[in-house]
Amino acid sequence: MKKTASTKDEILHLLKRYKKMSVVDLETHLEITGMAVRRHLNNLENERMIQSETIRKNMGRPVQLYSLTKIGEGHFPKSYSNMTVEFLEDIEAMNGPEMIDVLFQNRETRMEAKYKARIEQNDLKDRVAELAKIQNENGYMVDWEEKEDGVYELIEYNCPIFEVARKYPKACSCEQSLFQKVLQTDEIEQVCCMSKGGDHCKYLIKVADNHE
C-alpha cells in the first residue's frame, strides 16, 4: 500500500512537470513495468485526477498521452484561494491600486528578512541552491542547474499563488525583486511565467556585473 501511494505521487509530480506523458515515458522515469504503470493510471483516472487523449501520428500506432485534470492540479499546494483574490479586489476598490502595490511590497519585505536569515553563502551557486531549497519547502516544485558561462537556471513547476499572480502581476515582479535581493544580483531574467500562460516559471541568474 505504501508503494502504491508513493508511485501515485510520483506520477502526479511527473505529469505536473512534463504536462503530457505516455505510458512509455512514465515507465522510463519510474523504472517499473508498463503493466504496473497502467494500473496506477487507471486508478488515477477513476479518481478523476488525470485524463488521457489519443494522438495520431502519420506513421505508427496512435499514442495515448496523460495529463492532470483540475482535480489533479489541486493535489499540489495552493496557498491562496479565490477568496484571497476577492479580498484584494475589495481592497483595490476601496483604496485604489496603489494599496495593492503596498501590500505586495510589504510581503516582499517580510519574505526578504526570512530568506536572508538562511541565505548567507558567499558563492552565488550556493545561494541559488539554498533559494531552491526554500522554494521547494514552500511548495514551488523547483529544479535548478548551472548552465554555460556561469548562468544558473531556476525553474518553478508549481505556483502556490497562481490565482493571485494571474490577477495581479505585481506578485511576479515582487518575486523577481526578492530573488535579486537575496541572491545579491540584479542579473535575473524571468523568461517564462505560469501566470502569463507558460508551463512553468523560469529564471536565468548570473553574477552581477559591477563594472560601470
XYZ file of C-alpha atoms in Angstrom:
212
model
C 0.000 0.000 0.000
C 2.804 2.392 0.807
C 4.454 1.691 -2.549
C 1.156 2.411 -4.397
C 0.732 5.789 -2.692
C 4.357 6.660 -3.405
C 4.041 5.706 -7.067
C 0.808 7.672 -7.334
C 2.558 10.787 -6.056
C 5.477 10.213 -8.422
C 3.119 10.004 -11.398
C 1.297 13.177 -10.374
C 4.591 15.024 -9.936
C 5.866 13.839 -13.309
C 2.676 14.969 -15.043
C 2.862 18.296 -13.245
C 6.397 18.782 -14.511
C 6.168 17.422 -18.054
C 2.461 18.195 -18.650
C 1.770 15.274 -21.016
C 3.349 11.825 -20.865
C 2.809 8.392 -22.392
C 2.949 5.036 -20.637
C 6.427 4.524 -22.098
C 7.564 7.913 -20.747
C 6.287 7.065 -17.268
C 7.729 3.558 -17.432
C 11.165 5.026 -18.155
C 11.038 7.562 -15.321
C 9.518 5.224 -12.718
C 11.528 2.142 -13.698
C 8.503 -0.142 -13.354
C 6.675 -2.261 -15.925
C 4.170 -0.828 -18.362
C 1.506 -3.044 -16.793
C 2.177 -1.506 -13.373
C 2.084 1.997 -14.849
C -1.293 1.314 -16.488
C -2.708 0.020 -13.214
C -1.774 3.250 -11.438
C -3.061 5.349 -14.352
C -6.387 3.522 -14.270
C -6.707 4.227 -10.551
C -5.872 7.916 -11.057
C -8.363 8.183 -13.903
C -11.046 6.632 -11.690
C -10.231 9.298 -9.105
C -10.548 11.903 -11.897
C -7.066 13.193 -11.150
C -5.742 12.577 -14.669
C -7.148 12.477 -18.180
C -5.974 10.918 -21.425
C -6.025 11.811 -25.092
C -5.102 9.861 -28.195
C -2.534 11.420 -30.513
C -2.480 10.004 -34.014
C 0.769 10.145 -35.971
C 1.468 9.862 -39.681
C 3.282 6.610 -39.076
C 2.972 4.019 -36.359
C 0.305 3.385 -33.772
C -1.599 6.205 -32.010
C -0.092 7.328 -28.697
C -2.087 7.770 -25.504
C -0.955 10.830 -23.548
C -1.894 11.523 -19.928
C -2.195 14.870 -18.179
C -3.557 16.322 -14.935
C -7.183 17.367 -14.526
C -8.235 20.303 -12.350
C -8.683 17.836 -9.514
C -5.152 16.587 -10.100
C -3.810 20.130 -10.129
C -5.497 20.624 -6.759
C -3.205 17.932 -5.341
C -0.389 20.493 -5.311
C -0.049 23.292 -2.736
C -2.140 26.371 -3.368
C -1.638 28.876 -0.574
C -4.178 31.368 -1.899
C -7.769 30.731 -2.937
C -10.219 32.714 -4.997
C -11.391 34.283 -1.743
C -7.993 35.964 -1.389
C -8.334 37.443 -4.868
C -11.778 38.750 -3.933
C -10.389 40.378 -0.781
C -7.665 42.054 -2.828
C -10.265 43.273 -5.312
C -12.270 44.768 -2.446
C -9.184 46.494 -1.053
C -8.375 47.851 -4.515
C -11.934 49.143 -4.943
C -11.867 50.899 -1.566
C -8.292 52.222 -1.547
C -7.069 52.189 -5.130
C -4.430 50.090 -6.935
C -1.629 51.812 -5.031
C -2.698 49.992 -1.874
C -2.331 46.632 -3.631
C 1.243 47.551 -4.540
C 1.906 48.455 -0.909
C 0.558 45.093 0.284
C 2.777 43.145 -2.115
C 5.778 45.297 -1.217
C 5.205 44.642 2.496
C 5.007 40.907 1.800
C 8.257 41.061 -0.156
C 9.974 42.864 2.724
C 8.858 40.216 5.211
C 9.982 37.384 2.944
C 13.322 39.071 2.297
C 14.092 39.074 6.012
C 13.164 35.385 6.338
C 15.110 34.318 3.278
C 18.224 36.313 4.123
C 18.330 34.640 7.531
C 19.028 31.380 5.668
C 20.832 32.533 2.521
C 24.188 33.629 3.881
C 26.526 31.876 1.430
C 29.262 33.829 -0.330
C 29.071 31.856 -3.577
C 26.163 32.517 -5.973
C 25.815 28.827 -6.741
C 25.313 28.041 -3.057
C 22.830 30.903 -2.713
C 20.807 29.591 -5.656
C 20.841 26.091 -4.137
C 19.537 27.381 -0.807
C 16.878 29.516 -2.514
C 15.685 26.444 -4.442
C 15.511 24.507 -1.177
C 13.396 27.215 0.465
C 11.071 27.468 -2.530
C 10.628 23.691 -2.541
C 9.665 23.831 1.117
C 7.055 26.429 0.146
C 5.539 24.172 -2.496
C 7.021 25.615 -5.706
C 8.475 22.313 -7.025
C 11.844 23.797 -8.010
C 14.666 22.465 -10.148
C 17.875 24.346 -10.827
C 21.110 23.767 -12.699
C 24.260 25.557 -13.723
C 24.352 26.391 -17.426
C 27.191 27.760 -19.533
C 29.135 30.935 -18.710
C 28.152 30.931 -15.047
C 24.404 31.268 -15.703
C 22.026 29.410 -13.380
C 18.590 28.238 -14.477
C 15.897 28.033 -11.809
C 12.522 26.534 -12.748
C 9.350 26.508 -10.624
C 6.839 23.876 -11.755
C 4.121 24.888 -9.302
C 2.839 28.300 -8.236
C 1.052 28.360 -4.857
C -0.096 31.940 -5.560
C -1.154 31.324 -9.164
C -4.667 32.823 -8.906
C -3.314 35.957 -7.238
C -0.430 36.321 -9.705
C -2.744 35.909 -12.690
C -4.889 38.803 -11.446
C -2.078 40.962 -10.042
C 1.247 40.846 -11.998
C 2.825 42.772 -9.111
C 3.138 39.403 -7.339
C 5.535 38.166 -10.030
C 7.592 41.350 -10.144
C 7.956 41.194 -6.359
C 9.183 37.606 -6.587
C 11.860 38.627 -9.078
C 12.814 41.581 -6.879
C 13.009 39.243 -3.869
C 15.307 36.884 -5.747
C 17.555 39.781 -6.758
C 17.918 40.898 -3.159
C 18.529 37.525 -1.525
C 20.830 36.300 -4.306
C 22.663 39.636 -4.340
C 22.471 40.145 -8.101
C 20.354 42.258 -10.423
C 21.200 39.914 -13.285
C 17.994 37.868 -13.088
C 15.728 37.425 -16.090
C 12.320 35.753 -16.000
C 11.957 34.033 -19.374
C 8.756 32.078 -18.682
C 5.827 32.663 -16.324
C 2.829 30.474 -15.480
C 0.558 33.442 -14.797
C 1.202 34.584 -18.383
C 0.400 31.204 -19.918
C 3.714 29.394 -19.532
C 4.046 25.778 -18.400
C 6.348 26.875 -15.578
C 8.247 29.871 -14.230
C 11.866 30.034 -15.358
C 14.603 32.415 -14.204
C 18.083 32.870 -15.628
C 20.534 34.081 -12.997
C 24.127 35.241 -13.224
C 26.660 37.139 -11.153
C 26.028 40.867 -11.158
C 28.309 42.935 -13.343
C 29.679 45.613 -11.041
C 31.657 47.377 -13.734
C 30.307 50.802 -14.626
